[in-house]
CSV table of C-alpha atoms in Angstrom, one decimal:
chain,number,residue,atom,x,y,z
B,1,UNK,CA,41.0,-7.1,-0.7
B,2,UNK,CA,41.4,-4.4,-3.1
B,3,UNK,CA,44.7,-2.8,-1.8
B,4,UNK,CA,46.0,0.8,-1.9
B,5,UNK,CA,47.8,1.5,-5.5
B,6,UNK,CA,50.4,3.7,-6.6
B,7,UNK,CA,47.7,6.1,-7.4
B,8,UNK,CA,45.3,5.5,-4.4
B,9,UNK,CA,43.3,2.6,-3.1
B,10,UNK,CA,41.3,0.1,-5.7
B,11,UNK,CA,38.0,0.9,-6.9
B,12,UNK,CA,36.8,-2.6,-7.5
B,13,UNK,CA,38.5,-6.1,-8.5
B,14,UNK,CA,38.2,-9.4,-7.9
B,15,UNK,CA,40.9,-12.8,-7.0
B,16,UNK,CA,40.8,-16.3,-6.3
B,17,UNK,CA,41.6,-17.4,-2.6
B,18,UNK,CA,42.3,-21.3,-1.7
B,19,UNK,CA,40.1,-22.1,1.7
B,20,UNK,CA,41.7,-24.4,3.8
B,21,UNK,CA,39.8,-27.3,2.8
B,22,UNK,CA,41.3,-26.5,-0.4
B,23,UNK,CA,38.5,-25.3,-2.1
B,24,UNK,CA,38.8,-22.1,-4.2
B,25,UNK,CA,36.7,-18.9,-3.6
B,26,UNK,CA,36.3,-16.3,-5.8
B,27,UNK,CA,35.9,-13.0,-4.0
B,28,UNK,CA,34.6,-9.6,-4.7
B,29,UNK,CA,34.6,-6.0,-4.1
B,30,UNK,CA,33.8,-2.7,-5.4
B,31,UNK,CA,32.9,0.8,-4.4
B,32,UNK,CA,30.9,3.1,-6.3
B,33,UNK,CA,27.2,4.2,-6.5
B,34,UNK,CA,24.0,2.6,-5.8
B,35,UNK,CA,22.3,2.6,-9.6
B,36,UNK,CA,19.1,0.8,-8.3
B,37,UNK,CA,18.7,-1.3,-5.1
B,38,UNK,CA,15.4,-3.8,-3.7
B,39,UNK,CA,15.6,-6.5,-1.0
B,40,UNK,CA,16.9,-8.9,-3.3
B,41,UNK,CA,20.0,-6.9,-5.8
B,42,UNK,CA,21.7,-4.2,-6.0
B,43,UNK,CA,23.7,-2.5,-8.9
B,44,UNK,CA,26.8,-0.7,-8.1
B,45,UNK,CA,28.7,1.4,-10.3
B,46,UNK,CA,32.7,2.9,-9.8
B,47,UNK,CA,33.6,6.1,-11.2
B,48,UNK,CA,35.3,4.7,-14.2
B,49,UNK,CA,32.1,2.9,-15.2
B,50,UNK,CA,32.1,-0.2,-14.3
B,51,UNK,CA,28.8,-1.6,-13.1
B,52,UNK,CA,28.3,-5.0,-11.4
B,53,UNK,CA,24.8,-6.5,-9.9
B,54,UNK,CA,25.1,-8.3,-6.6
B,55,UNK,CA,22.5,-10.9,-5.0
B,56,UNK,CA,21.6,-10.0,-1.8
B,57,UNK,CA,20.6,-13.1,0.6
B,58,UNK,CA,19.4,-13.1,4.0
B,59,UNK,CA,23.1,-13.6,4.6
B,60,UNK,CA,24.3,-10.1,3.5
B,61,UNK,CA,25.2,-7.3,6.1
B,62,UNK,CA,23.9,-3.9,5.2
B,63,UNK,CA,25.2,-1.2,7.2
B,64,UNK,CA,25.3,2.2,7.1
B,65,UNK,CA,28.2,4.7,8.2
B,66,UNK,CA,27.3,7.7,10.3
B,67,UNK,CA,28.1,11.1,8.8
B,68,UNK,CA,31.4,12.2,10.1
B,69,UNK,CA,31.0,13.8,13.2
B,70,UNK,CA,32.0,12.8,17.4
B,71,UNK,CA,30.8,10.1,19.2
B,72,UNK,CA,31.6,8.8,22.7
B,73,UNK,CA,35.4,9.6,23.5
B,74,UNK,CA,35.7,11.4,20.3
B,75,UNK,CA,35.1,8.1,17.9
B,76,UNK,CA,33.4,8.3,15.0
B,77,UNK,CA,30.0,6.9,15.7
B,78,UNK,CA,29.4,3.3,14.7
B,79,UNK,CA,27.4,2.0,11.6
B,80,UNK,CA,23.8,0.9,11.9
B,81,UNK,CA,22.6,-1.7,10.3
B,82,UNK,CA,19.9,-1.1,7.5
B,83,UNK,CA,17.3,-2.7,5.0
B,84,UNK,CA,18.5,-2.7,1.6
B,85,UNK,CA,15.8,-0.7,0.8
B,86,UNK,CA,16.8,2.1,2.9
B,87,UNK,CA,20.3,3.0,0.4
B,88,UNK,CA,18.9,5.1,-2.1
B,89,UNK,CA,20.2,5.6,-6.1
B,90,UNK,CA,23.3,7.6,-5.7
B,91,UNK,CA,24.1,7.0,-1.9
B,92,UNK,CA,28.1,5.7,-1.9
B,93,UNK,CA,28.6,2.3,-1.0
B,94,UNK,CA,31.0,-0.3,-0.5
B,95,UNK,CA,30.5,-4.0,-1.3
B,96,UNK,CA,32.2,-7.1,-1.1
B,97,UNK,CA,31.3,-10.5,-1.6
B,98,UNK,CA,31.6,-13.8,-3.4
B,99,UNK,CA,31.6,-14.7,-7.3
B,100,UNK,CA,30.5,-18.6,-8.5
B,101,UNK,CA,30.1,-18.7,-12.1
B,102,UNK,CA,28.3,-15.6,-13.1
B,103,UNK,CA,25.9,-15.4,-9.6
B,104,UNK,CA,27.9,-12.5,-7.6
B,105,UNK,CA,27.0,-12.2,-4.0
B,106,UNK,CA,27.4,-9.6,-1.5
B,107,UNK,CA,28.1,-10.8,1.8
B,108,UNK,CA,28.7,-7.2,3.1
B,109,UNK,CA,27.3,-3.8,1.8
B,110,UNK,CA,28.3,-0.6,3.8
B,111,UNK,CA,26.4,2.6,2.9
B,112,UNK,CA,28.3,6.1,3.2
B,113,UNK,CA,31.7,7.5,3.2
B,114,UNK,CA,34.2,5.3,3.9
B,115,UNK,CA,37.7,6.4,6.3
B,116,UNK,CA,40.1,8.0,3.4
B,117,UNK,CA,42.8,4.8,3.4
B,118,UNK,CA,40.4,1.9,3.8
B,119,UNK,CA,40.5,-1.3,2.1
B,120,UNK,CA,38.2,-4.8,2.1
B,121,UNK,CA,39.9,-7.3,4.8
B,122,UNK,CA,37.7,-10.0,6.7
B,123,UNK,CA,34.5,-9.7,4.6
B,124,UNK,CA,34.4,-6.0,5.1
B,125,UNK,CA,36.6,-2.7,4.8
B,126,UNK,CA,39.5,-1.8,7.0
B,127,UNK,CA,42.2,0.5,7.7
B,128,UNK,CA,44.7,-2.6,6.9
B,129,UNK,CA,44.5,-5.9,5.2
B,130,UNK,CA,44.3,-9.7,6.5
B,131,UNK,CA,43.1,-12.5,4.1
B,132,UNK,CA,39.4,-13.9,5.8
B,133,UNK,CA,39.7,-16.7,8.4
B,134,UNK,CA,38.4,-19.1,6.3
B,135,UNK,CA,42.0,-19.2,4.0
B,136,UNK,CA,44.9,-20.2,4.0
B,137,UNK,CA,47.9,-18.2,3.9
């Protein structure tokens, strides 16, 4: 969960969680700009230069936000879910996911402009913050 900061939210991090069997899990998170993408990685980089490569697995959940605009009732229209191959070299993204030894993973990417405010909570990105089921508290 990369929470919001006395100078805005986080741009990417990473901390240690204990899973209820008590296990530790090392997750992950960053937003920035797709550097290069196939089926199988992608490379992220944050606007103060960090880069990070991320394994993506059948596993991973690729969406992509809608431009801003109306939907039904006056919603923002909901993602879609993509190939990996359909985010492009500078398309803004979000990722999160899971770090074991120096293999990181995304378990979630979502392409486009994320809700001014947002941070990672459950696997994904959120107006608020909640640690994922799978932990204790």
């Amino acid at each position: 969960m990369l929470p919001r900061g006395i100078a805005g939210p986080g741009i990417h991090g990473e901390f240690t969680v204990k899973n209820k069997d008590g296990s530790y899990t090392t997750l992950v998170s960053q937003r920035g700009t797709v550097q290069s993408v196939s089926d199988s990685s992608i490379s992220v980089k944050s606007d103060d230069g960090f880069t990070q490569s991320y394994a993506i697995t059948s596993s991973t959940t690729i969406v992509k936000l809608p431009a801003s605009g109306t939907g039904t009732q006056g919603r923002r229209p909901s993602p879609q879910t993509i190939k990996a191959t359909d985010l492009k070299t500078g398309d803004s993204v979000a990722v999160s996911g899971t770090k074991s030894g120096t293999t990181v993973t995304a378990t979630r990417i979502i392409g486009g402009t994320l809700p001014a405010g947002s941070v990672m909570a459950d696997g994904g990105w959120a107006t608020g913050a909640s640690l994922p089921e799978r932990c204790s508290s």
